[in-house]
XYZ file of C-alpha atoms in Angstrom:
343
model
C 20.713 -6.577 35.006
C 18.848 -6.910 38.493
C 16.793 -3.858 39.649
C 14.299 -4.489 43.163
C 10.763 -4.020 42.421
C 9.712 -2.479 39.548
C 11.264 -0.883 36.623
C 10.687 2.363 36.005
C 12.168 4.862 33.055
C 14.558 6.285 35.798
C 16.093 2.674 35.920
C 16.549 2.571 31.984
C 17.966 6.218 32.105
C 20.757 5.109 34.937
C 21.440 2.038 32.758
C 21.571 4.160 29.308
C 23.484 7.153 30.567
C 20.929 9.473 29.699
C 18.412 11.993 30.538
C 14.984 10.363 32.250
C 13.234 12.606 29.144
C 15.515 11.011 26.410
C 13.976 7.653 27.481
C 10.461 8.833 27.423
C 11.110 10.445 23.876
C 12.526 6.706 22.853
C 9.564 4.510 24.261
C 6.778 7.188 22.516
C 9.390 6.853 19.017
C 10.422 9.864 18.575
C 12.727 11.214 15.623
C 14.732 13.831 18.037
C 16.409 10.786 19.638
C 18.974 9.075 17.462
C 18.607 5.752 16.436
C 21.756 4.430 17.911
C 20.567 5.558 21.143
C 16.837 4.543 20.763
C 17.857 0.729 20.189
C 20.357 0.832 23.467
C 16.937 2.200 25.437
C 14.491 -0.210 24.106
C 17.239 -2.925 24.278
C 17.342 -2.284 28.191
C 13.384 -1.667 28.335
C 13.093 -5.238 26.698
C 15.243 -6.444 29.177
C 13.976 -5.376 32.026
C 10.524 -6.411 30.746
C 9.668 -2.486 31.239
C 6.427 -1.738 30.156
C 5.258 1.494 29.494
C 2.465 3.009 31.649
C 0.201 4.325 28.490
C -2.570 6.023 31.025
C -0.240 7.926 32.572
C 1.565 8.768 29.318
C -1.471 9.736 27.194
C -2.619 11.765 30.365
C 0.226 13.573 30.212
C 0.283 14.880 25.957
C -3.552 14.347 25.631
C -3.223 10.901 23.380
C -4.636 8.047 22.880
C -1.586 6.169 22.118
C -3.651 4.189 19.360
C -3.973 4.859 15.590
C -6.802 3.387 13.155
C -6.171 1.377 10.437
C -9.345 2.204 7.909
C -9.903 -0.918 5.224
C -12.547 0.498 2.574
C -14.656 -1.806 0.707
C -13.455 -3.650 -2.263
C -15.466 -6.006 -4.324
C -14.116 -9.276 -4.140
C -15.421 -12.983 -4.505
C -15.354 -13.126 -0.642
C -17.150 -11.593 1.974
C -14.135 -9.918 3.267
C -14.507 -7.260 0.900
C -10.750 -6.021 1.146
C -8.092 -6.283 -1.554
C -5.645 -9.350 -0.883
C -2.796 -6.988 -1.587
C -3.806 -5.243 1.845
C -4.023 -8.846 3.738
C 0.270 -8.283 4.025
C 0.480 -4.930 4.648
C -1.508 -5.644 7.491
C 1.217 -7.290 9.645
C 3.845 -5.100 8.871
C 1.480 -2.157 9.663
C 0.382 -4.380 13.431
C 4.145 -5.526 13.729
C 5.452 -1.727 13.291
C 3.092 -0.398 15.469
C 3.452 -2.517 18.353
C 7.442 -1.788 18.128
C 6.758 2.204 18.171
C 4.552 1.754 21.750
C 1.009 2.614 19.690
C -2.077 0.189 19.747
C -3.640 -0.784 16.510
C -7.503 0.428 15.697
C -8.350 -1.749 12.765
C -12.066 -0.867 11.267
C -14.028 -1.240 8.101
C -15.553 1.326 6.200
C -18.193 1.458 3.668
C -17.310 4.383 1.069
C -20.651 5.818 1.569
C -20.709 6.350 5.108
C -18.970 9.452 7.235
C -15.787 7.195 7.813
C -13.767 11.008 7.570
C -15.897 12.592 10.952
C -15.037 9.803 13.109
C -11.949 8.478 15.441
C -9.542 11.525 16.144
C -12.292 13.789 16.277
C -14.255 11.254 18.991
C -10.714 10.367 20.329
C -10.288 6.968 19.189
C -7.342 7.019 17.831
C -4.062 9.764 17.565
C -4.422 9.640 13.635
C -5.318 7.552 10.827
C -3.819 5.055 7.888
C -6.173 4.882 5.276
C -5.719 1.272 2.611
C -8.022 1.601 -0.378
C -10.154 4.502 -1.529
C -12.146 3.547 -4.648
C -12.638 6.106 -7.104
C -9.978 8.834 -6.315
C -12.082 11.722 -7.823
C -15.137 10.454 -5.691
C -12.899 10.549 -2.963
C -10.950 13.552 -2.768
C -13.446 15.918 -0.959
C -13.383 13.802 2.001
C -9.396 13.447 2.399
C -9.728 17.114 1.830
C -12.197 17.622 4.586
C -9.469 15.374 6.981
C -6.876 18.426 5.833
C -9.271 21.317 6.619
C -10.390 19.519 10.317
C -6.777 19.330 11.005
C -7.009 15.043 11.179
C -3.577 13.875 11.188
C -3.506 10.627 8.342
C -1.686 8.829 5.653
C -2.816 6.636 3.286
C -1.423 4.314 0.578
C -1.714 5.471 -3.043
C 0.082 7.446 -5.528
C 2.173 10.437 -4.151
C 1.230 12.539 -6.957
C 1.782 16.508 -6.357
C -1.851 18.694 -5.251
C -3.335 15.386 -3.617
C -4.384 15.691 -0.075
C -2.557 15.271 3.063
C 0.284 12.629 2.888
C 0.488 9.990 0.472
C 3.088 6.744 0.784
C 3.084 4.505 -2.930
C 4.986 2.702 -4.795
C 6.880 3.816 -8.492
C 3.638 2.558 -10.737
C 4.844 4.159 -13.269
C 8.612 2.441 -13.341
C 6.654 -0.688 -12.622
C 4.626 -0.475 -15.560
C 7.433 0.457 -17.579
C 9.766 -2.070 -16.256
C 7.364 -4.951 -16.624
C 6.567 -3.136 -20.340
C 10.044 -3.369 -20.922
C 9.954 -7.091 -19.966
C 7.490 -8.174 -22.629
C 9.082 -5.778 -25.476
C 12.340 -7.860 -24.616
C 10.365 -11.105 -25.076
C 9.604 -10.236 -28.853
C 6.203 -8.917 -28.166
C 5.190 -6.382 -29.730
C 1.254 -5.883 -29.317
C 0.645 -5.522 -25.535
C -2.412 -4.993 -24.195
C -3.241 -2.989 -21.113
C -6.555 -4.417 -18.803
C -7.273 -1.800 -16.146
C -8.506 2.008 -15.727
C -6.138 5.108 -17.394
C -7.500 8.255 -16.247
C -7.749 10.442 -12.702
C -10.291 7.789 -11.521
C -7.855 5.287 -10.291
C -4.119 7.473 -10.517
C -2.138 4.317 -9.365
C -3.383 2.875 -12.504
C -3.195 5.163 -14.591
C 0.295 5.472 -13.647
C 1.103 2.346 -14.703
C -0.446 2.724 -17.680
C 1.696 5.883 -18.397
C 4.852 3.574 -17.315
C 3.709 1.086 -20.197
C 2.725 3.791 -22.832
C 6.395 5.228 -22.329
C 8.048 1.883 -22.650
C 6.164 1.288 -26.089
C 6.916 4.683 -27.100
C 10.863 4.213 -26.474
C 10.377 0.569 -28.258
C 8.965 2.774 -31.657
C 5.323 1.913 -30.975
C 1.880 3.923 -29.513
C -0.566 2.571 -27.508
C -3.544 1.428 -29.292
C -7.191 2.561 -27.987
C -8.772 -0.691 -29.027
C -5.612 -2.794 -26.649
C -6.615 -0.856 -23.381
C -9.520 -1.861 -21.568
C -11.396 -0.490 -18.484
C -11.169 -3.259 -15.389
C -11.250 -2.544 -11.433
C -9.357 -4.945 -9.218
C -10.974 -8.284 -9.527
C -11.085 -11.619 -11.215
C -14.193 -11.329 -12.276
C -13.391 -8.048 -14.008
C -9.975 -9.138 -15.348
C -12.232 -12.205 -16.636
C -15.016 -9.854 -18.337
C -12.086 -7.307 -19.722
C -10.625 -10.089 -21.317
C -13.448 -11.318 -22.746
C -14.330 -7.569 -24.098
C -10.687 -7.977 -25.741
C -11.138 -11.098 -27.531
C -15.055 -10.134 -29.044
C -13.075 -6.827 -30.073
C -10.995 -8.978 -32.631
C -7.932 -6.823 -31.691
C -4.695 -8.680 -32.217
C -2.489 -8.789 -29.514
C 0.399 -11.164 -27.992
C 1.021 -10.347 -24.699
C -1.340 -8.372 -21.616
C -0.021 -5.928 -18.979
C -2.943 -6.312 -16.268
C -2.414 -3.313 -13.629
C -3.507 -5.469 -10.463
C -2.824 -9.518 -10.099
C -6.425 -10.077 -9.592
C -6.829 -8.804 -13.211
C -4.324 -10.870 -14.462
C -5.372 -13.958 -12.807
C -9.012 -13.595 -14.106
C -7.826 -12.602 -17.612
C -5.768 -15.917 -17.514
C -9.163 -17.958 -17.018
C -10.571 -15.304 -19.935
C -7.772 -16.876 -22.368
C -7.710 -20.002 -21.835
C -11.533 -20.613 -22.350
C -10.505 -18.960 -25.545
C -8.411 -22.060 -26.423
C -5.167 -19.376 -25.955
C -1.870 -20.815 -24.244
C -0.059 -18.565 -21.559
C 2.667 -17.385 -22.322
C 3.205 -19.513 -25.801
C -0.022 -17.827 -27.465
C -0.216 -14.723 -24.979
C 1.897 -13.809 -22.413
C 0.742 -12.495 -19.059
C 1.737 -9.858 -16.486
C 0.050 -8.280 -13.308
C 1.426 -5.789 -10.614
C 0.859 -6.555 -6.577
C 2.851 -9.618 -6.240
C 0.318 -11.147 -4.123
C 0.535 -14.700 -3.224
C -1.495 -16.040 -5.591
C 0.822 -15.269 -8.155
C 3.050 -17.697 -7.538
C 0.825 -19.944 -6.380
C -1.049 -20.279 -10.078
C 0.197 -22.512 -13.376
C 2.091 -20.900 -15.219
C 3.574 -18.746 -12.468
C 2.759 -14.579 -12.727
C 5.027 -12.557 -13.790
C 4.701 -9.548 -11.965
C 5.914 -6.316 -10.070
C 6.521 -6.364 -6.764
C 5.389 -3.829 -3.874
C 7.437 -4.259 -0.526
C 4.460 -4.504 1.902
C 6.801 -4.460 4.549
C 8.671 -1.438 3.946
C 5.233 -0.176 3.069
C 4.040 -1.008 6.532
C 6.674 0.328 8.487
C 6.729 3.590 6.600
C 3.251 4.492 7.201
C 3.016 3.789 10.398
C 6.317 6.101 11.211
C 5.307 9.064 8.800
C 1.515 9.070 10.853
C 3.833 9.250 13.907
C 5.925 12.225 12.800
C 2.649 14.233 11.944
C 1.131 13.284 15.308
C 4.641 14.778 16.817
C 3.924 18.216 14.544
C 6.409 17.395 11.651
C 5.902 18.260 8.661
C 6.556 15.997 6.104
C 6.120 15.415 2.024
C 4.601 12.158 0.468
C 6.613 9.511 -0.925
C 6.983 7.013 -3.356
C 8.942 3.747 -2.754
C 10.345 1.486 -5.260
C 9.292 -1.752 -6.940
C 11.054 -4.622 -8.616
C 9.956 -7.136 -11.033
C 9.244 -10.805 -10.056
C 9.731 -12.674 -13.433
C 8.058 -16.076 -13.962
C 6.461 -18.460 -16.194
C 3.841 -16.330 -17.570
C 6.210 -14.311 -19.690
C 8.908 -16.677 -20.742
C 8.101 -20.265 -22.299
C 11.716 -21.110 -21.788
């Protein structure tokens, strides 16, 4: 294709057979054009190195034509403070963005501060993807304020039903039964279960309500003395481990709800002189890469960041553009390895 001078959308819409509008509605991403159609634009844009004159567009419909990405504090042995199951979603969420014509805000937050009065309101961004939250019940009035004010967000955690605004998540609980499942299959029969269960944290209690169904369906209950409280770090996998082994509860296998957990609880076990998996075997949730990464290799359920990514990123569009839309939970799958299985 050869045009003289410039490119402009009038150029694309000649070349597409279509409206000048319909082109405009592909380059911002929106749903009303059909996918089929939105490729052949974009293919044309890309080839005509087109790019899209953002002050002039956000002029016209009063946009910024950026969302924020909000991290939230995490303890970790770092000073980046953010969970490494975030580090991936973080591409996809930048990669996904930059396809869809939007710029990518990415700030930190401290739970404490007034994170929810900030960017749309001050115009910073068109609307906001929340990653990590801390206590849920501690921070429920706030996602509740961003409802009331009108803030157009997402954010990644469990799509339970009553919980504020629009929630994207994984299945924890067919990942805690599936990975349940996974150690009932290897012969054990006294799993233990390192991480929160209760409204506090809902993805893991989820996942604990995933592995208390798989125990039920094996014949067994969940024992009070095999679950122990632990947020998502090594050093509290380590110290719930620890809490385990001084409670002289006997138990052959341990369903950690994060990776970090289940990496520190390793350390926890073998300082206890126990083997993984011959003397106890070990599973986490996350996938992140560390898991594969450690000896023996964690078994573990996966979440597709990628999909993840991507899906956020369109749903915050689609509220931006008025629609109205439900949360939703994605699926998971189980990455089996070493930990579990001595053969």
């Amino acid at each position: 294709m050869t045009i003289k001078g410039k490119a402009t959308s009038l150029d694309i819409a000649h070349l597409a057979g279509v409206s000048q509008p319909t082109v405009s509605r592909a380059l911002r991403g929106s749903p009303s054009v059909n996918p089929e159609t939105r490729q052949k634009i974009l293919a044309i844009a890309r080839e005509l190195n087109y790019k899209v004159d953002k002050n002039a567009s956000n002029l016209r419909c009063q946009q910024s034509g950026t969302l924020a990405l909000l991290f939230f504090e995490d303890p970790t042995p770092d000073d980046s403070l953010i969970n490494p199951f975030f580090h991936s979603m973080l591409g996809s969420i930048t990669r996904a963005c930059a396809l869809r014509g939007f710029d990518l805000l990415v700030s930190f937050q401290q739970l404490s501060t007034n994170w929810h009065a900030d960017f749309e309101d001050s115009h910073k961004a068109d609307g906001l993807i929340l990653l990590g939250y801390g206590d849920y019940l501690e921070a429920e009035s706030k996602l509740q304020r961003l409802v009331e004010q009108g803030t157009h967000f997402v954010r990644w955690g469990a799509a339970l039903p009553g919980e504020p605004g629009v929630s994207i998540g994984c299945d924890n609980f067919q990942g805690g039964y599936d990975i349940t499942s996974h150690l009932l299959a290897q012969g054990r029969r006294r799993i233990a279960f390192l991480g929160h269960a209760s409204d506090h944290y809902p993805e893991f209690f989820e996942r604990y309500r995933g592995y208390a169904a798989a125990l039920d369906e094996a014949g067994l209950e969940p024992e009070a003395l095999l679950q122990v409280d632990a947020i998502t770090t090594e050093q509290s996998g380590h110290e719930a481990a620890r809490t385990l082994l001084g409670s002289g509860a006997r138990f052959d296998a341990l369903f950690a709800a994060s990776d970090l957990i289940a990496l520190g609880a390793m350390n926890g076990l073998r300082e206890h002189g126990l083997r993984v998996p011959e003397d106890v075997a070990l599973a986490g949730f996350d996938d992140i890469a560390m898991a594969s990464f450690v000896q023996p290799g964690l078994s573990t359920v996966q979440q597709d960041t990628k999909q993840a990514g991507e899906v956020l990123v369109d749903s915050l569009i689609r509220l931006i553009q008025g629609e109205s839309l439900e949360s939703r939970t994605l699926p998971v799958k189980l990455v089996l390895r070493g930990s579990t299985s001595a053969g």
